N, C-alpha and C. Protein backbone atom coordinates (compact mmCIF):
# COMPACT_ATOMS: atom_id res chain seq x y z
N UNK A 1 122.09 -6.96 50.07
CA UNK A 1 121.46 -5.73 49.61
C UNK A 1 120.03 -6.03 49.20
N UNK A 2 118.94 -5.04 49.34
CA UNK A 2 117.78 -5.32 49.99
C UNK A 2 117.50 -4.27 48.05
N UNK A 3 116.47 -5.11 47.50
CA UNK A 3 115.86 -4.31 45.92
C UNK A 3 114.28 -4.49 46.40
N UNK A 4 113.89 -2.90 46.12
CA UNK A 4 112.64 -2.90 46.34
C UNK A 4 112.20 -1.83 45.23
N UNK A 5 110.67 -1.92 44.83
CA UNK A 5 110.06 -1.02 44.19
C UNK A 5 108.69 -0.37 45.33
N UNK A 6 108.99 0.94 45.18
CA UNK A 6 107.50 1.86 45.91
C UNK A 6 106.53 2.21 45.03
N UNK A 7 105.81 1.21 45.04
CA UNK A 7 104.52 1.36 44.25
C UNK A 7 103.86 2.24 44.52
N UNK A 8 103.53 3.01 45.95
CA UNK A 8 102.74 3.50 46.14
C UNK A 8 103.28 5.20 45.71
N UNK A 9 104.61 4.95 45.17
CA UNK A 9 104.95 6.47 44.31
C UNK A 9 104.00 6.57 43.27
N UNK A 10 103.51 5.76 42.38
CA UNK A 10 103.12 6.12 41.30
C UNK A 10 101.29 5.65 41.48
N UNK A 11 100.98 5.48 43.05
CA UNK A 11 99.69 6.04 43.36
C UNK A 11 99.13 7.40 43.27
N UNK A 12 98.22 7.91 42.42
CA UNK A 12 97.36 9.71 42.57
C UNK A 12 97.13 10.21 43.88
N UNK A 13 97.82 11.11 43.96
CA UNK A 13 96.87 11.55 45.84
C UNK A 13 95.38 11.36 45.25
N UNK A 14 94.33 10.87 46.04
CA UNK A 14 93.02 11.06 46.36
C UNK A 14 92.71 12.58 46.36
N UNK A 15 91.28 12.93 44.95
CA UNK A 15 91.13 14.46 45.05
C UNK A 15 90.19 14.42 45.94
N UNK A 16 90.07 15.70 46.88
CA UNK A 16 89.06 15.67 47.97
C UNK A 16 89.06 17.34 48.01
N UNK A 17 87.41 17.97 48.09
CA UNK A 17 87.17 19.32 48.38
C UNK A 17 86.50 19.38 49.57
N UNK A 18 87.09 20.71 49.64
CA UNK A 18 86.65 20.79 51.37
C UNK A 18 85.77 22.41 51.19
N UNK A 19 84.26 21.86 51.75
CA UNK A 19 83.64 23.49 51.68
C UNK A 19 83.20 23.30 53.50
N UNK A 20 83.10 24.43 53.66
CA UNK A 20 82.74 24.67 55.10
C UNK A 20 82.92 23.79 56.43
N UNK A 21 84.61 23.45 56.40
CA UNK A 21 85.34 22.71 57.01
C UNK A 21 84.71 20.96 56.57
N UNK A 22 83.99 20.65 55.94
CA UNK A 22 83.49 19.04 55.44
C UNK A 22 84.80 19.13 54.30
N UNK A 23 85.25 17.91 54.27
CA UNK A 23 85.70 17.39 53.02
C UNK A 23 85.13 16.44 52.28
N UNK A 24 84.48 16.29 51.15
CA UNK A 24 84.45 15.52 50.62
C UNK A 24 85.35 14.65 49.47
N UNK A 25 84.78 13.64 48.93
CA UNK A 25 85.75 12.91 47.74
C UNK A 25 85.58 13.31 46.73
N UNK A 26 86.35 13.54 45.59
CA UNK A 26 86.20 13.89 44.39
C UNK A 26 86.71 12.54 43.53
N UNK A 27 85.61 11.81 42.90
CA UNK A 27 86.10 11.28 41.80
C UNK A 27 87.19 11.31 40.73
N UNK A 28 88.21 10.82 40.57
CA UNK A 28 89.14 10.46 39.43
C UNK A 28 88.63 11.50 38.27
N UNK A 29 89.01 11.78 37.63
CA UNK A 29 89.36 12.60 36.49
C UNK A 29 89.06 11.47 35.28
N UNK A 30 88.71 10.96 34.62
CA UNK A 30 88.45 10.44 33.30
C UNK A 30 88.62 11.67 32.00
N UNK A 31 88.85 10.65 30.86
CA UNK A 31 89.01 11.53 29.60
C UNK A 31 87.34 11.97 29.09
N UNK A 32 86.28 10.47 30.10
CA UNK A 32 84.46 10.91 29.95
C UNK A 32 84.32 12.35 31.13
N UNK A 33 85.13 12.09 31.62
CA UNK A 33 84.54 13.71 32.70
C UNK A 33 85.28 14.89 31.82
N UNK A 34 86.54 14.79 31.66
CA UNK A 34 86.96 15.93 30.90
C UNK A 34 86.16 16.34 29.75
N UNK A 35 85.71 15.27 29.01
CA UNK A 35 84.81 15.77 27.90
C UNK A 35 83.73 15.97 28.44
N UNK A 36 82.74 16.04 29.21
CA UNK A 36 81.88 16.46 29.84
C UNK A 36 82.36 17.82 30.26
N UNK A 37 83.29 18.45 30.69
CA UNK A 37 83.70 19.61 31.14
C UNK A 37 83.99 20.49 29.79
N UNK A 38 84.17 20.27 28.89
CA UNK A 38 84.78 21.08 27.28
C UNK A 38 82.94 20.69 27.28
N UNK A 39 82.04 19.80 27.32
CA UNK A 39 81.02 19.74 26.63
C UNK A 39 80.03 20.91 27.28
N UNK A 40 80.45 21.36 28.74
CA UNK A 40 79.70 22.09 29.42
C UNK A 40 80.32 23.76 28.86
N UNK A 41 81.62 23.81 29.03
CA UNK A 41 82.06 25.19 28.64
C UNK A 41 81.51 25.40 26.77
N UNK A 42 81.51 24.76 25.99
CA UNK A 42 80.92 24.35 24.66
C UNK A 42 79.17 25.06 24.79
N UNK A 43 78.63 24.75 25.72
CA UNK A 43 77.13 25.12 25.72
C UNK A 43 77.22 26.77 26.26
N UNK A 44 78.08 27.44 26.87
CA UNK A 44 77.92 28.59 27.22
C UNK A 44 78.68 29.53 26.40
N UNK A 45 79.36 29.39 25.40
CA UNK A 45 80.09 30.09 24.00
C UNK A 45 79.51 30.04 23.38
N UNK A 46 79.69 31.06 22.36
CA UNK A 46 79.04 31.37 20.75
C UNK A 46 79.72 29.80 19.78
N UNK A 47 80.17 30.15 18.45
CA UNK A 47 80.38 29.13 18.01
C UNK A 47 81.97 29.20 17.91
N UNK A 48 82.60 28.45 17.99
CA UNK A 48 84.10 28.16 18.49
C UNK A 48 84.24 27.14 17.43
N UNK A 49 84.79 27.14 16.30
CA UNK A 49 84.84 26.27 15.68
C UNK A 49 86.13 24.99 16.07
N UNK A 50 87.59 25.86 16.66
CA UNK A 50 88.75 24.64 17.30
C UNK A 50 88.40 23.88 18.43
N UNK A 51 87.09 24.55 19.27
CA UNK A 51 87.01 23.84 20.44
C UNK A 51 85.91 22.73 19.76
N UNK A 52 85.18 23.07 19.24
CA UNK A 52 84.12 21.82 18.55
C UNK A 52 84.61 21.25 17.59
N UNK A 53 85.82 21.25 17.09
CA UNK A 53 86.36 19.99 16.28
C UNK A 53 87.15 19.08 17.48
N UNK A 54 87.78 19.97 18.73
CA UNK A 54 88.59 19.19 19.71
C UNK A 54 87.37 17.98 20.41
N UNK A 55 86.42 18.66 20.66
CA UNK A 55 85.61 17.78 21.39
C UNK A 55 85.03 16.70 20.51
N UNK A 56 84.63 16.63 18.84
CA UNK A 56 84.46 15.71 18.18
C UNK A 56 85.74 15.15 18.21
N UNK A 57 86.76 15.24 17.50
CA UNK A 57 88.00 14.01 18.19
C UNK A 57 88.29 13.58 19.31
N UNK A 58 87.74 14.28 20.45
CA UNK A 58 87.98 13.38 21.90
C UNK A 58 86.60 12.22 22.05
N UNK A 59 85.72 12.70 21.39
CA UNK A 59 84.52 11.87 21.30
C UNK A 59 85.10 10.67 20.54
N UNK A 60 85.37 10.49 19.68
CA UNK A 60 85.74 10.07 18.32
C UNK A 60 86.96 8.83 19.46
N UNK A 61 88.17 9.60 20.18
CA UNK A 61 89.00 8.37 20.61
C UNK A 61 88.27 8.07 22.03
N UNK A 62 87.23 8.28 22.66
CA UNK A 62 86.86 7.86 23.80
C UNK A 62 85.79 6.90 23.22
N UNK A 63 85.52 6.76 22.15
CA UNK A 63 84.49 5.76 21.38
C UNK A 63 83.27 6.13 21.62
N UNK A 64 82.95 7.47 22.01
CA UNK A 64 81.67 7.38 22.29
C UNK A 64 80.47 7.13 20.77
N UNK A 65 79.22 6.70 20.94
CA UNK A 65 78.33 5.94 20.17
C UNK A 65 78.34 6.79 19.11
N UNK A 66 78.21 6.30 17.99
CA UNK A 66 78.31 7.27 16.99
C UNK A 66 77.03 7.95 16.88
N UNK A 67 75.89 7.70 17.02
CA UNK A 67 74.29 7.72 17.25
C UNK A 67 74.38 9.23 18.34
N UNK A 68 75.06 8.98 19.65
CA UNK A 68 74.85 10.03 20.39
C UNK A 68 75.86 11.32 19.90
N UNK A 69 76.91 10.69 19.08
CA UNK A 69 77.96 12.19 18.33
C UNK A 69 76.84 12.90 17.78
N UNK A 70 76.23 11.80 16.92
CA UNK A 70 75.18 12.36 15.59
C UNK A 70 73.58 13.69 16.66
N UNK A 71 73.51 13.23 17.24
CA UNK A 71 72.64 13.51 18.56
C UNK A 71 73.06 15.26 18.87
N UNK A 72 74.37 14.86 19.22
CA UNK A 72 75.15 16.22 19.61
C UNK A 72 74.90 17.29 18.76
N UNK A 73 75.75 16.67 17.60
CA UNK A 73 76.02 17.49 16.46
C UNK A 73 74.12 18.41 15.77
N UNK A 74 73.63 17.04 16.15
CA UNK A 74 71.78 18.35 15.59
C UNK A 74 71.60 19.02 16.99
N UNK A 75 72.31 18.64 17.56
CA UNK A 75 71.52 19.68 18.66
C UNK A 75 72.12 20.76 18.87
N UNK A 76 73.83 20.53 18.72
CA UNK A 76 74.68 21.85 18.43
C UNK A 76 74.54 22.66 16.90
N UNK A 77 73.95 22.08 15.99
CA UNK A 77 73.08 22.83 14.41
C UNK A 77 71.75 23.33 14.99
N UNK A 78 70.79 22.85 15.76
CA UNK A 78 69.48 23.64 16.28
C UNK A 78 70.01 24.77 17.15
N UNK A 79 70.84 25.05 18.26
CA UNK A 79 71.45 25.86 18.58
C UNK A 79 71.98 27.27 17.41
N UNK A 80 72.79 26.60 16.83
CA UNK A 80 73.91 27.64 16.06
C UNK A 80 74.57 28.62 16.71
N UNK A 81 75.32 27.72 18.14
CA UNK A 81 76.30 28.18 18.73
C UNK A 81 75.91 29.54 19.40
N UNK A 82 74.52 29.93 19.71
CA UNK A 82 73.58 30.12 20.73
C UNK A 82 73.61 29.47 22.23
N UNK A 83 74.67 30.37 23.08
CA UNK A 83 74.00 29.53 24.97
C UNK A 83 73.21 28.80 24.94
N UNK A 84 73.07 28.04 25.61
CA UNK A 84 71.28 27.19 25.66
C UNK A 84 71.01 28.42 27.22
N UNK A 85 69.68 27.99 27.89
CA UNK A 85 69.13 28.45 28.92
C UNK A 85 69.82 28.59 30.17
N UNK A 86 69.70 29.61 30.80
CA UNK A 86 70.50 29.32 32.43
C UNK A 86 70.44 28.69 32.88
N UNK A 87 68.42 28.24 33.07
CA UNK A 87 68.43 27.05 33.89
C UNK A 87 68.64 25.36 33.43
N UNK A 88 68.68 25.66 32.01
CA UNK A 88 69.06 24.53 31.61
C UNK A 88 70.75 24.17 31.99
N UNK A 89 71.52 25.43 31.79
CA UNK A 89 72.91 25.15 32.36
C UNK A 89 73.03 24.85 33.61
N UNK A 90 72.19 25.21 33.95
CA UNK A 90 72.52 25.46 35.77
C UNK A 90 72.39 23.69 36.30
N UNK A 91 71.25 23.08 35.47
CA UNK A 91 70.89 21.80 36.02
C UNK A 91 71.86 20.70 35.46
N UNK A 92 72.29 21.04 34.04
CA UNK A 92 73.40 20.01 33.31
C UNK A 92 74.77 20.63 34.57
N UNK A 93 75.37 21.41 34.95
CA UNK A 93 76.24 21.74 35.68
C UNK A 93 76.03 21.14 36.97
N UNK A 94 74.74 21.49 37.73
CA UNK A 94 74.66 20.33 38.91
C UNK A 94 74.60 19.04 38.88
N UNK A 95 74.25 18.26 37.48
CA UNK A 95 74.26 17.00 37.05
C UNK A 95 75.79 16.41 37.13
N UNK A 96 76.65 17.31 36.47
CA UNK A 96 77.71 16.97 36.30
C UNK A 96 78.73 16.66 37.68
N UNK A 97 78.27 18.49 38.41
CA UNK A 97 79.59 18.39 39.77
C UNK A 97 78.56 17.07 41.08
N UNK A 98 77.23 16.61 40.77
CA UNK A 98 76.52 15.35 41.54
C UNK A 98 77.67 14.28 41.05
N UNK A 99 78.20 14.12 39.91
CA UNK A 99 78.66 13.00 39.29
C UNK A 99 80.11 13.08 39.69
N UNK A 100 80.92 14.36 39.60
CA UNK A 100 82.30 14.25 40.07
C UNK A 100 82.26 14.46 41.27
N UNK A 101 81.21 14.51 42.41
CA UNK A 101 81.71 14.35 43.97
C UNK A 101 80.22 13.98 44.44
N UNK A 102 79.99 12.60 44.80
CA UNK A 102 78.87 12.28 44.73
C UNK A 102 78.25 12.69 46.77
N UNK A 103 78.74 12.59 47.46
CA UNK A 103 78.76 13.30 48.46
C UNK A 103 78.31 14.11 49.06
N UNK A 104 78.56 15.18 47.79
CA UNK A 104 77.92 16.79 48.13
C UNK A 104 76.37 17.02 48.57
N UNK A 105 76.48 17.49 49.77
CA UNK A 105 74.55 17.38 49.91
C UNK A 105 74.61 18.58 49.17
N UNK A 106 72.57 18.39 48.70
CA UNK A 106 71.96 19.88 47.56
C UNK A 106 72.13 20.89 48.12
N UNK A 107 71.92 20.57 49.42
CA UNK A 107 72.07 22.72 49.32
C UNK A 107 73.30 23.17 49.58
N UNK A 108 74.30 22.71 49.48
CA UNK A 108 75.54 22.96 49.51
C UNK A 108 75.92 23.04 47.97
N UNK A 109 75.56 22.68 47.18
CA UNK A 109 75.71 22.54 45.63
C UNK A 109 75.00 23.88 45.25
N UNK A 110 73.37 23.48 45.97
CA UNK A 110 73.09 24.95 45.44
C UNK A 110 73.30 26.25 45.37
N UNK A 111 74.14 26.21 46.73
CA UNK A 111 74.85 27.69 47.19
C UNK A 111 76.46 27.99 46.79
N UNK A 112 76.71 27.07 45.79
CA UNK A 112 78.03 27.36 45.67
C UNK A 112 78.14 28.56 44.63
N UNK A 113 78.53 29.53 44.80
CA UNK A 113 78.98 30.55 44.00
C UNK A 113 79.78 29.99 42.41
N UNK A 114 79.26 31.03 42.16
CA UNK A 114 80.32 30.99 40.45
C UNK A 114 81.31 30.88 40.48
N UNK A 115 82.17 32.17 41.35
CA UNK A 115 83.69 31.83 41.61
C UNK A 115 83.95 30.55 42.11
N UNK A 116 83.09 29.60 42.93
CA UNK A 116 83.60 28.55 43.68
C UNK A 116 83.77 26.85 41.99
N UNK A 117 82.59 27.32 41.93
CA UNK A 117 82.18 26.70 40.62
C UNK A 117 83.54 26.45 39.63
N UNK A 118 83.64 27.36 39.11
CA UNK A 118 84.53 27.83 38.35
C UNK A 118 86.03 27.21 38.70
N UNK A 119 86.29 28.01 40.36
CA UNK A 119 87.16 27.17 40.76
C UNK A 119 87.90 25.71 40.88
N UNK A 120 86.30 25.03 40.96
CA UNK A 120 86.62 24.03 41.06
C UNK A 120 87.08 23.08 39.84
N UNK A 121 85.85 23.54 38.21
CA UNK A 121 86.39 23.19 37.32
C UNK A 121 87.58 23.35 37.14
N UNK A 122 88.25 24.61 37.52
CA UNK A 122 89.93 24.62 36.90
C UNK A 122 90.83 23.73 37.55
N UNK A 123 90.28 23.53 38.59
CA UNK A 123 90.75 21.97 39.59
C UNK A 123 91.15 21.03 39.23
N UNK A 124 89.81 20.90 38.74
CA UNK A 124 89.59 19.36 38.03
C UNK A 124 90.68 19.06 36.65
N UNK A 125 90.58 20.29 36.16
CA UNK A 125 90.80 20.07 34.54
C UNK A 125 92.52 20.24 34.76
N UNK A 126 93.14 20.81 36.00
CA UNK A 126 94.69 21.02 36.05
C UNK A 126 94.99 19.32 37.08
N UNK A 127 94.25 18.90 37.65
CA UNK A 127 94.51 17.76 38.45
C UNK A 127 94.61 16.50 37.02
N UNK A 128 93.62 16.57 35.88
CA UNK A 128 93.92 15.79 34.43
C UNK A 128 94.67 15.94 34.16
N UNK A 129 95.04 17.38 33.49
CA UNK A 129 96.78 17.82 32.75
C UNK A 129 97.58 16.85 33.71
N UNK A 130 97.74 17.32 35.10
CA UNK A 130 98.58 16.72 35.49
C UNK A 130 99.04 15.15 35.63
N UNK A 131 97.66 14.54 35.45
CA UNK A 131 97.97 13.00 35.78
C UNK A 131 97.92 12.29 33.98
N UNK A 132 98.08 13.27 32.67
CA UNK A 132 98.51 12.90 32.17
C UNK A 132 99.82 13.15 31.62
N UNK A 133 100.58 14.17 32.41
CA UNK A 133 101.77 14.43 32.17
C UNK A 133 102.91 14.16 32.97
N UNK A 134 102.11 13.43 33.79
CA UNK A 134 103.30 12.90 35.06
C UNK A 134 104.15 11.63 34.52
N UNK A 135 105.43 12.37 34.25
CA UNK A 135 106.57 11.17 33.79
C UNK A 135 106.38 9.63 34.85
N UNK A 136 106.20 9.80 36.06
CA UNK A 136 106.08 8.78 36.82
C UNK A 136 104.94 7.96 36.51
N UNK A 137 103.80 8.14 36.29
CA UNK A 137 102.30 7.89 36.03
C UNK A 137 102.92 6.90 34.67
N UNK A 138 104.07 7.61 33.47
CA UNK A 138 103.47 7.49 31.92
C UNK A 138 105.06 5.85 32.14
N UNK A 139 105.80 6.03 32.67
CA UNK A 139 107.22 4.91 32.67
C UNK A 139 107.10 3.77 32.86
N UNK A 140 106.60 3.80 34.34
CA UNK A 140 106.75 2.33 34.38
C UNK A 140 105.50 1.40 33.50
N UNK A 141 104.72 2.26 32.70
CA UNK A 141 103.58 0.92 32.09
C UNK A 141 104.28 1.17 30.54
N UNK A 142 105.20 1.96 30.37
CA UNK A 142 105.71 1.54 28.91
C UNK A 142 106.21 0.71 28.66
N UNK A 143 106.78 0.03 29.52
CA UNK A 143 107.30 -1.21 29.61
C UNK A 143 106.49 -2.41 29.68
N UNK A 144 105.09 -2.39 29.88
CA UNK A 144 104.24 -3.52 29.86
C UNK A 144 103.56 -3.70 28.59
C-alpha cells in the first residue's frame, strides 16, 4: 500500500485578471496589501472611528514603524476625517492597483472604470478572507 501526501492541495490558485481578453498576474494578498486597501477606503470616508482603531491594530500586529503610525495618525488629525483630493486619490489608488498587478500597462489602468475598480478591490479583499479561512491552508502548519 502506496502513502502519499498532495501538497499541491494546499497550493493558492494563482490570482490573475483578465481585461480585454489579456490576463494578467495578480500578486498574493498580504496582511501589507490588505492594510493598504482599509488605508485607501479610510481616505475616502468621513471619520469612522471602528475602522481607524481596526487599521491602528493591524498596523500595530504587522509591525509597521512606529514613526510612520505616528506619521499617519497627524496626517489623519490635519485631515479630520475630511476625503483628501480626487486627484490625490486617484494617484494613491493607481499606486496601489501598479503594486498588486504589476503588468498592467497605464492606459489600461487609466481607463478602468469605478465599477471595474471597485470590483476588483472586492476581489482582492474576498480572495484574503478566503486564504485566511481555508481549513486546508490553517492544518497542516499547526502541527509544525
Amino acid at each position: 500500500m502506496q502513502t502519499y501526501i498532495d501538497l499541491d492541495k494546499w497550493v493558492p490558485e494563482k490570482l490573475t485578471m483578465k481585461i480585454n481578453g489579456e490576463t494578467y498576474d495578480v500578486k498574493d494578498i498580504t496582511v501589507e496589501m490588505f492594510l493598504e486597501i482599509l488605508q485607501l477606503c479610510e481616505l475616502g470616508v468621513g471619520p469612522d472611528p471602528s475602522l481607524t482603531s481596526f487599521i491602528d491594530e493591524l498596523k500595530k500586529a504587522v509591525k509597521k514603524n512606529w514613526v510612520v503610525r505616528a506619521i499617519d495618525k497627524i496626517q489623519r488629525l490635519i485631515r479630520r476625517g475630511k476625503p483628501i483630493s480626487e486627484d490625490e486619490g486617484k494617484k494613491k489608488l493607481a499606486r496601489f492597483l501598479k503594486k498588486a498587478v504589476p503588468d498592467l500597462p497605464m492606459p489600461i489602468l487609466r481607463a478602468m472604470s469605478q465599477a471595474q475598480i471597485q470590483g476588483f478591490l472586492e476581489f482582492l479583499i474576498q480572495s484574503y478572507y478566503a486564504g485566511q479561512t481555508d481549513p486546508n491552508f490553517q492544518k497542516p502548519m499547526a502541527s509544525l
